[in-house]
Amino acid sequence: MAVHEEENRKMSYPLDPNSYRIFQKIGCGVSATVYKAVCLPMNSTVVAIKAIDLERSRANLDDVRREAKAMTLLSHPNILKAHCSFTVDHHLWVVMPFMSAGSLHSIISSCYPDGLSESSIAVVLKETLNALLYLHDQGHLHRDIKAGNILVDSDGSVKLADFGVSASIYEPNSSQTSSSLFSSSNLWFNELAGTPYWMAPEVIHSHVGYSFKADIWSFGITALELAHGRPPLSHLPPWKSLFMRITNSLRLSDFEKCKTSKNKKFSKSFKDMVSSCLSPDPSRRPTAEKLLKHPFFRNCRSGDFLVRSVLQGLPTVEQRYKESLLSQHDPQAVVDDGEDNEESGPIEKHRRISGWNFNERVLELDPVFPTQDKENERKGIRYDGENIFQANASIHAEENDQGKSNPSLSQIQSCFLDDSDADNDANDEQDKVEKEKLQMDLGIDRNNEDDLVTNSEEQEEYEVTSTCTTVDTPTVAAAPLVPVLKLIMDSLEDERQVLSNLIAGISGGHIEPKPEEDIHETIAQLSLQLEQERKRSSDLEAKLEFFRKTTTENTEDISQSIYGVQCSHTGPINISI
Amino acid sequence: MKSLFKSKPKTPAEIVRLTRELLIYIDSNSSSRESAANKTKREEKMLELSKCIRELKCILYGNSEAEPVAEACSQLTQEFFKENTLRLLIICLPKLSLEARKDATQVVANLQRQQVHSRLIASDYLEANKDLMDILISGYENPELALHYGAMLRECIRHQSIARYVLESDYMKKFFDYIQLPNFDIASDASVTFKELMTRHKSTVAEFLTKNYEWFFAEFNSKLLESPNYITRRQAVKLLGDMLLDRANSGVMMRYVSSKDNLRILMNLLRETSKNIQLEAFHVFKLFAANQNKPPDIVSILIANRSKLLRFLGGFTTDKEDEQFEADKSQVIKEIAALGPSI
């Protein structure tokens, strides 16, 4: 039996560190490091070893346990399975197959900053869908689908990796006891888990929780990431991208913008496939099973095609990692054998980073808008931090700025908010009305978005500079509390906005004198309203800041216990509300 | 989930009966030395069995389209425990494919919570078939089965009488070894089960600890708290804290904190480089210091190490602010400082 053989093979990997010879580091993060190594007793088979520092991943051991268990019990050709795992002093070594071409994020960063061809994307996505179909059938949510977690081997085979934040509907976290445990209510999760740019709106903000369809959203974002070399909204700081997601508006326009600015033409079936995944209403997104039948995946090529079209001439994972270190790219740029813990890596750096470094980063971000700075394009595209910790930092910075009422920044900020949110909400509203109209709005939106982008970039610069100043103060310790409050506040605001927008839109629609002007008026009104809300929220935040300062580090502890913030090895955040 | 029986839907009870027949077939037909025809037939039956188990899982858990129906669950449960289906399933588990094993584990887990006429009939069945626990526990010795049997075992010990049986069996001693197996998946699964056994049913645990104090803590100290394995020590000292701080175990706690050997072990754990272990050790150490009836040898150890302890505690902080910890710490410092004149 095949299963039997596999088990046997698996068991023969020795459970002691002396049987492995470590070659080099191919990725690292806050609490885990990934090495390329060979297993000596097994004819020096090449393996990847993820060494998780159990002392540093101070969240409970249960997450580590759950990840190890998932990697043992899941068995599918498109899922990276662990050979074995064992402890070496206070490290857990997870021995895995070495996927020699590394992650798609690393491949794109180093060689395809403008994204892959559609036929290559189809191969990658189809294999990923096979994995998702299996996972969902097993009652598992991956919760962190992104190019950084999709690995490729030299033969073109594709595997989904990193179950650090995955969850199973059959294994509830808390010890629930009711017999109705497995009724459908159990299919819903409420934890905030994943990586901001890839997170579905309902994961960020929902009253009812989320389920398998959240993976489908992230899958759609991943499709865009593969197509453009970066996920949508990655020019914004992560928390702002979350904010945008809740308003549901920038998404399509961002997609359109990228398409036109990159002079990349995508087929109708690709666009259709992606937009079905990115439906704001989770129930309207297709299941993995249905997606596999989508015309986009018809006539899909095989792994050999990937080898010929993508992998040829690619630097090795080791080289890419070294390069990224040399050029001071953040380690996230090279995601190795599936461990995206690297993402946590940049945080530490960030906290010590100076304003100068950040200016460099702004340049790095330029390739995102190639029409402006084609010559600035570089091999390694980087997104801004992908981690909520950075989001915290930005939020902090903003708070401080608002608190001190730094005039220039607040101006920029209000510009930004006026332009984007009001407009987008207007778009949103029309989105529901007519699709034809949307196209037109997208045109408008595109213009605005360019402003928006400049603004946000400038703003980011300020933000991080001030982050540095706040870093050493105890307020940072309270960071985990802030994004949650912030999110709640923001989303409430948004809901208000959307509602009043709708009301205004409907009443305006009845009279129908000059709809365009009406909308502009509404926008102006709304911006005013938003301004006021902003002020109010900044007051609130100032208060919060005060409380936080008085309680200093204590707050972190509270937030840790209340929100269960886990700065675990998993890198992506895992906050349960 | 696609139903195998869409054309001719079977009742839950019928699926259970079919499952049972297939299990009996699989159990009695070993795979070695058989004709090709036999082998094909066996594989077909195997496939059918896997589908049946998947079907049972769907009835019990529902699927994306439908929630479970109480009546169907009840029928299934009744039929399942009417005969020896559970035993057959457990015995045949090694012959199933990985996917069928996972499904079977989830089915068994769910059945433990199903009530029929407001009775947990799984409990009645297990009480009459306690030897099944022996099979499940020894699963930890087989890496291929450990996680499946382990998960089933944890569900079975939700029943108090079954937990008592396991606590009183000789298998308890084996857990000290299972927890330290080199394979992380299995060792950590065993330690979750062990923790469950030692904390879930308070009165039973208190009774067990009182009766088995000597050997249990001798093993616990030497094998777990003084284990060379970091993760074993870390989990053990946490569990020790959980057990001793439980009100139901106050008698056991008093006994534990009156022993100078125990104090020595905990003081050594305080000296570990691991912050996590230090912290958990402190939560046990504080009990020694807070004890109002400290035996003389405890007092003398504390006095002999007074300056060291006070220096250590003075600089002992958590990464994050913890009011309870600070309060405990200052009380411990006070207790130690107030001990008689130094020797």
CSV table of C-alpha atoms in Angstrom, one decimal, chain A residues 72-250:
chain,number,residue,atom,x,y,z
A,72,THR,CA,2.0,14.6,10.1
A,73,LEU,CA,-1.6,13.7,9.4
A,74,LEU,CA,-2.2,15.6,6.2
A,75,SER,CA,-1.1,13.6,3.2
A,76,HIS,CA,-1.5,15.0,-0.3
A,77,PRO,CA,0.9,15.4,-3.2
A,78,ASN,CA,0.4,19.2,-3.1
A,79,ILE,CA,1.0,19.6,0.6
A,80,LEU,CA,4.4,19.8,2.2
A,81,LYS,CA,4.6,17.0,4.8
A,82,ALA,CA,7.1,16.8,7.6
A,83,HIS,CA,9.5,13.8,7.6
A,84,CYS,CA,9.7,14.0,11.3
A,85,SER,CA,10.1,16.4,14.2
A,86,PHE,CA,12.0,16.2,17.5
A,87,THR,CA,13.4,18.5,20.1
A,88,VAL,CA,17.0,19.5,20.4
A,89,ASP,CA,17.3,21.3,23.7
A,90,HIS,CA,14.9,24.1,23.5
A,91,HIS,CA,14.5,24.0,19.8
A,92,LEU,CA,12.0,21.9,17.9
A,93,TRP,CA,13.4,20.6,14.6
A,94,VAL,CA,11.0,19.9,11.9
A,95,VAL,CA,12.6,17.9,9.1
A,96,MET,CA,11.0,18.4,5.7
A,97,PRO,CA,11.6,17.7,2.1
A,98,PHE,CA,13.9,20.4,0.5
A,99,MET,CA,11.9,22.2,-2.2
A,100,SER,CA,14.8,23.4,-4.2
A,101,ALA,CA,13.2,26.2,-6.1
A,102,GLY,CA,11.9,27.8,-3.0
A,103,SER,CA,8.7,29.8,-2.6
A,104,LEU,CA,6.9,31.6,-5.4
A,105,HIS,CA,7.4,34.8,-3.4
A,106,SER,CA,11.1,34.3,-3.5
A,107,ILE,CA,11.0,33.4,-7.2
A,108,ILE,CA,9.0,36.4,-8.1
A,109,SER,CA,11.0,38.8,-6.0
A,110,SER,CA,14.3,37.7,-7.5
A,111,CYS,CA,13.4,37.2,-11.1
A,112,TYR,CA,9.9,38.2,-12.0
A,113,PRO,CA,9.1,41.5,-10.4
A,114,ASP,CA,6.3,42.0,-12.9
A,115,GLY,CA,4.7,38.7,-12.2
A,116,LEU,CA,4.5,35.5,-14.1
A,117,SER,CA,2.8,34.6,-17.3
A,118,GLU,CA,-0.8,33.5,-17.2
A,119,SER,CA,0.0,29.9,-18.2
A,120,SER,CA,2.5,29.6,-15.4
A,121,ILE,CA,0.1,31.1,-13.0
A,122,ALA,CA,-2.5,28.6,-14.0
A,123,VAL,CA,-0.2,25.7,-13.2
A,124,VAL,CA,0.7,27.0,-9.8
A,125,LEU,CA,-2.8,27.9,-8.9
A,126,LYS,CA,-4.3,24.6,-10.0
A,127,GLU,CA,-1.9,22.7,-7.9
A,128,THR,CA,-2.6,25.0,-5.0
A,129,LEU,CA,-6.3,24.4,-5.5
A,130,ASN,CA,-5.8,20.7,-5.3
A,131,ALA,CA,-4.2,21.2,-2.0
A,132,LEU,CA,-7.0,23.5,-0.8
A,133,LEU,CA,-9.7,21.1,-2.0
A,134,TYR,CA,-8.0,18.3,0.1
A,135,LEU,CA,-7.6,20.6,3.1
A,136,HIS,CA,-11.1,21.8,3.1
A,137,ASP,CA,-12.4,18.3,2.6
A,138,GLN,CA,-10.5,17.4,5.8
A,139,GLY,CA,-12.1,20.2,7.7
A,140,HIS,CA,-8.9,22.3,7.7
A,141,LEU,CA,-8.5,26.0,7.0
A,142,HIS,CA,-5.0,27.0,6.0
A,143,ARG,CA,-5.6,30.7,6.9
A,144,ASP,CA,-2.4,31.9,5.3
A,145,ILE,CA,-2.5,31.2,1.6
A,146,LYS,CA,0.0,33.4,-0.3
A,147,ALA,CA,2.9,33.0,-2.7
A,148,GLY,CA,5.3,32.9,0.2
A,149,ASN,CA,3.7,29.7,1.3
A,150,ILE,CA,3.6,28.0,-2.1
A,151,LEU,CA,6.8,26.1,-2.8
A,152,VAL,CA,8.2,24.6,-5.9
A,153,ASP,CA,10.6,21.8,-6.4
A,154,SER,CA,13.1,21.4,-9.2
A,155,ASP,CA,10.8,19.1,-11.1
A,156,GLY,CA,8.1,21.8,-11.1
A,157,SER,CA,5.9,20.1,-8.5
A,158,VAL,CA,4.1,22.6,-6.3
A,159,LYS,CA,3.3,22.2,-2.6
A,160,LEU,CA,1.4,24.3,-0.1
A,161,ALA,CA,3.3,24.8,3.1
A,162,ASP,CA,3.2,26.3,6.6
A,163,PHE,CA,0.4,25.2,8.8
A,164,GLY,CA,1.5,27.5,11.6
A,165,VAL,CA,-1.9,29.2,11.8
A,166,SER,CA,-4.1,26.6,10.2
A,167,ALA,CA,-7.1,25.4,12.1
A,168,SER,CA,-9.3,22.3,12.0
A,169,ILE,CA,-13.0,22.3,12.6
A,170,TYR,CA,-12.7,19.0,14.3
A,171,GLU,CA,-10.2,20.3,16.8
A,172,PRO,CA,-11.7,23.2,18.7
A,173,ASN,CA,-9.2,25.3,20.6
A,174,SER,CA,-11.1,25.6,23.8
A,175,SER,CA,-12.4,22.6,25.6
A,176,GLN,CA,-16.0,22.9,24.6
A,177,THR,CA,-18.2,20.3,26.0
A,178,SER,CA,-21.6,20.7,24.5
A,179,SER,CA,-22.8,17.9,22.3
A,180,SER,CA,-23.7,20.3,19.6
A,181,LEU,CA,-20.0,21.0,19.3
A,182,PHE,CA,-19.9,19.9,15.7
A,183,SER,CA,-23.0,21.7,14.5
A,184,SER,CA,-22.4,24.2,11.8
A,185,SER,CA,-21.7,26.9,14.4
A,186,ASN,CA,-18.4,25.2,14.9
A,187,LEU,CA,-17.5,25.8,11.3
A,188,TRP,CA,-17.0,29.5,12.1
A,189,PHE,CA,-13.8,31.0,13.4
A,190,ASN,CA,-13.3,34.4,14.9
A,191,GLU,CA,-9.6,34.6,15.4
A,192,LEU,CA,-7.7,37.2,13.4
A,193,ALA,CA,-5.2,35.0,11.7
A,194,GLY,CA,-3.1,35.3,8.6
A,195,THR,CA,-1.1,38.0,6.8
A,196,PRO,CA,-2.8,41.4,6.3
A,197,TYR,CA,-2.6,41.9,2.6
A,198,TRP,CA,-4.1,38.4,1.9
A,199,MET,CA,-6.8,38.5,4.6
A,200,ALA,CA,-10.4,38.3,3.6
A,201,PRO,CA,-12.6,41.1,4.7
A,202,GLU,CA,-14.7,38.9,6.9
A,203,VAL,CA,-11.5,37.7,8.7
A,204,ILE,CA,-10.7,41.3,9.5
A,205,HIS,CA,-14.1,42.3,10.5
A,206,SER,CA,-17.2,40.2,10.8
A,207,HIS,CA,-20.0,39.6,13.2
A,208,VAL,CA,-20.5,36.0,12.3
A,209,GLY,CA,-16.9,34.8,11.8
A,210,TYR,CA,-15.4,33.2,8.8
A,211,SER,CA,-14.9,29.8,7.3
A,212,PHE,CA,-13.4,28.0,4.3
A,213,LYS,CA,-14.2,30.9,2.0
A,214,ALA,CA,-11.6,33.0,3.7
A,215,ASP,CA,-9.0,30.8,2.1
A,216,ILE,CA,-10.6,31.3,-1.3
A,217,TRP,CA,-10.2,35.1,-0.9
A,218,SER,CA,-6.5,34.7,0.0
A,219,PHE,CA,-6.3,32.4,-3.0
A,220,GLY,CA,-7.6,35.2,-5.2
A,221,ILE,CA,-5.2,37.7,-3.7
A,222,THR,CA,-2.4,35.2,-4.4
A,223,ALA,CA,-3.5,35.0,-8.0
A,224,LEU,CA,-3.1,38.8,-8.3
A,225,GLU,CA,0.2,38.5,-6.4
A,226,LEU,CA,1.5,36.0,-9.0
A,227,ALA,CA,0.2,38.2,-11.8
A,228,HIS,CA,1.6,41.5,-10.7
A,229,GLY,CA,4.5,40.5,-8.5
A,230,ARG,CA,2.9,41.8,-5.4
A,231,PRO,CA,-0.5,41.7,-3.7
A,232,PRO,CA,-2.9,44.5,-4.2
A,233,LEU,CA,-2.7,47.4,-1.7
A,234,SER,CA,0.8,46.4,-0.8
A,235,HIS,CA,1.9,50.0,-1.4
A,236,LEU,CA,-0.1,50.8,1.7
A,237,PRO,CA,1.0,50.0,5.2
A,238,PRO,CA,-0.6,46.7,6.3
A,239,TRP,CA,-3.1,48.2,8.7
A,240,LYS,CA,-4.3,50.6,6.0
A,241,SER,CA,-4.8,47.8,3.6
A,242,LEU,CA,-7.0,46.2,6.3
A,243,PHE,CA,-8.9,49.3,6.5
A,244,MET,CA,-9.4,49.4,2.7
A,245,ARG,CA,-10.5,45.8,2.7
A,246,ILE,CA,-13.3,46.6,5.0
A,247,THR,CA,-14.6,49.3,2.7
A,248,ASN,CA,-14.5,46.7,-0.1
A,249,SER,CA,-13.7,49.4,-2.6
A,250,LEU,CA,-10.1,49.6,-3.7
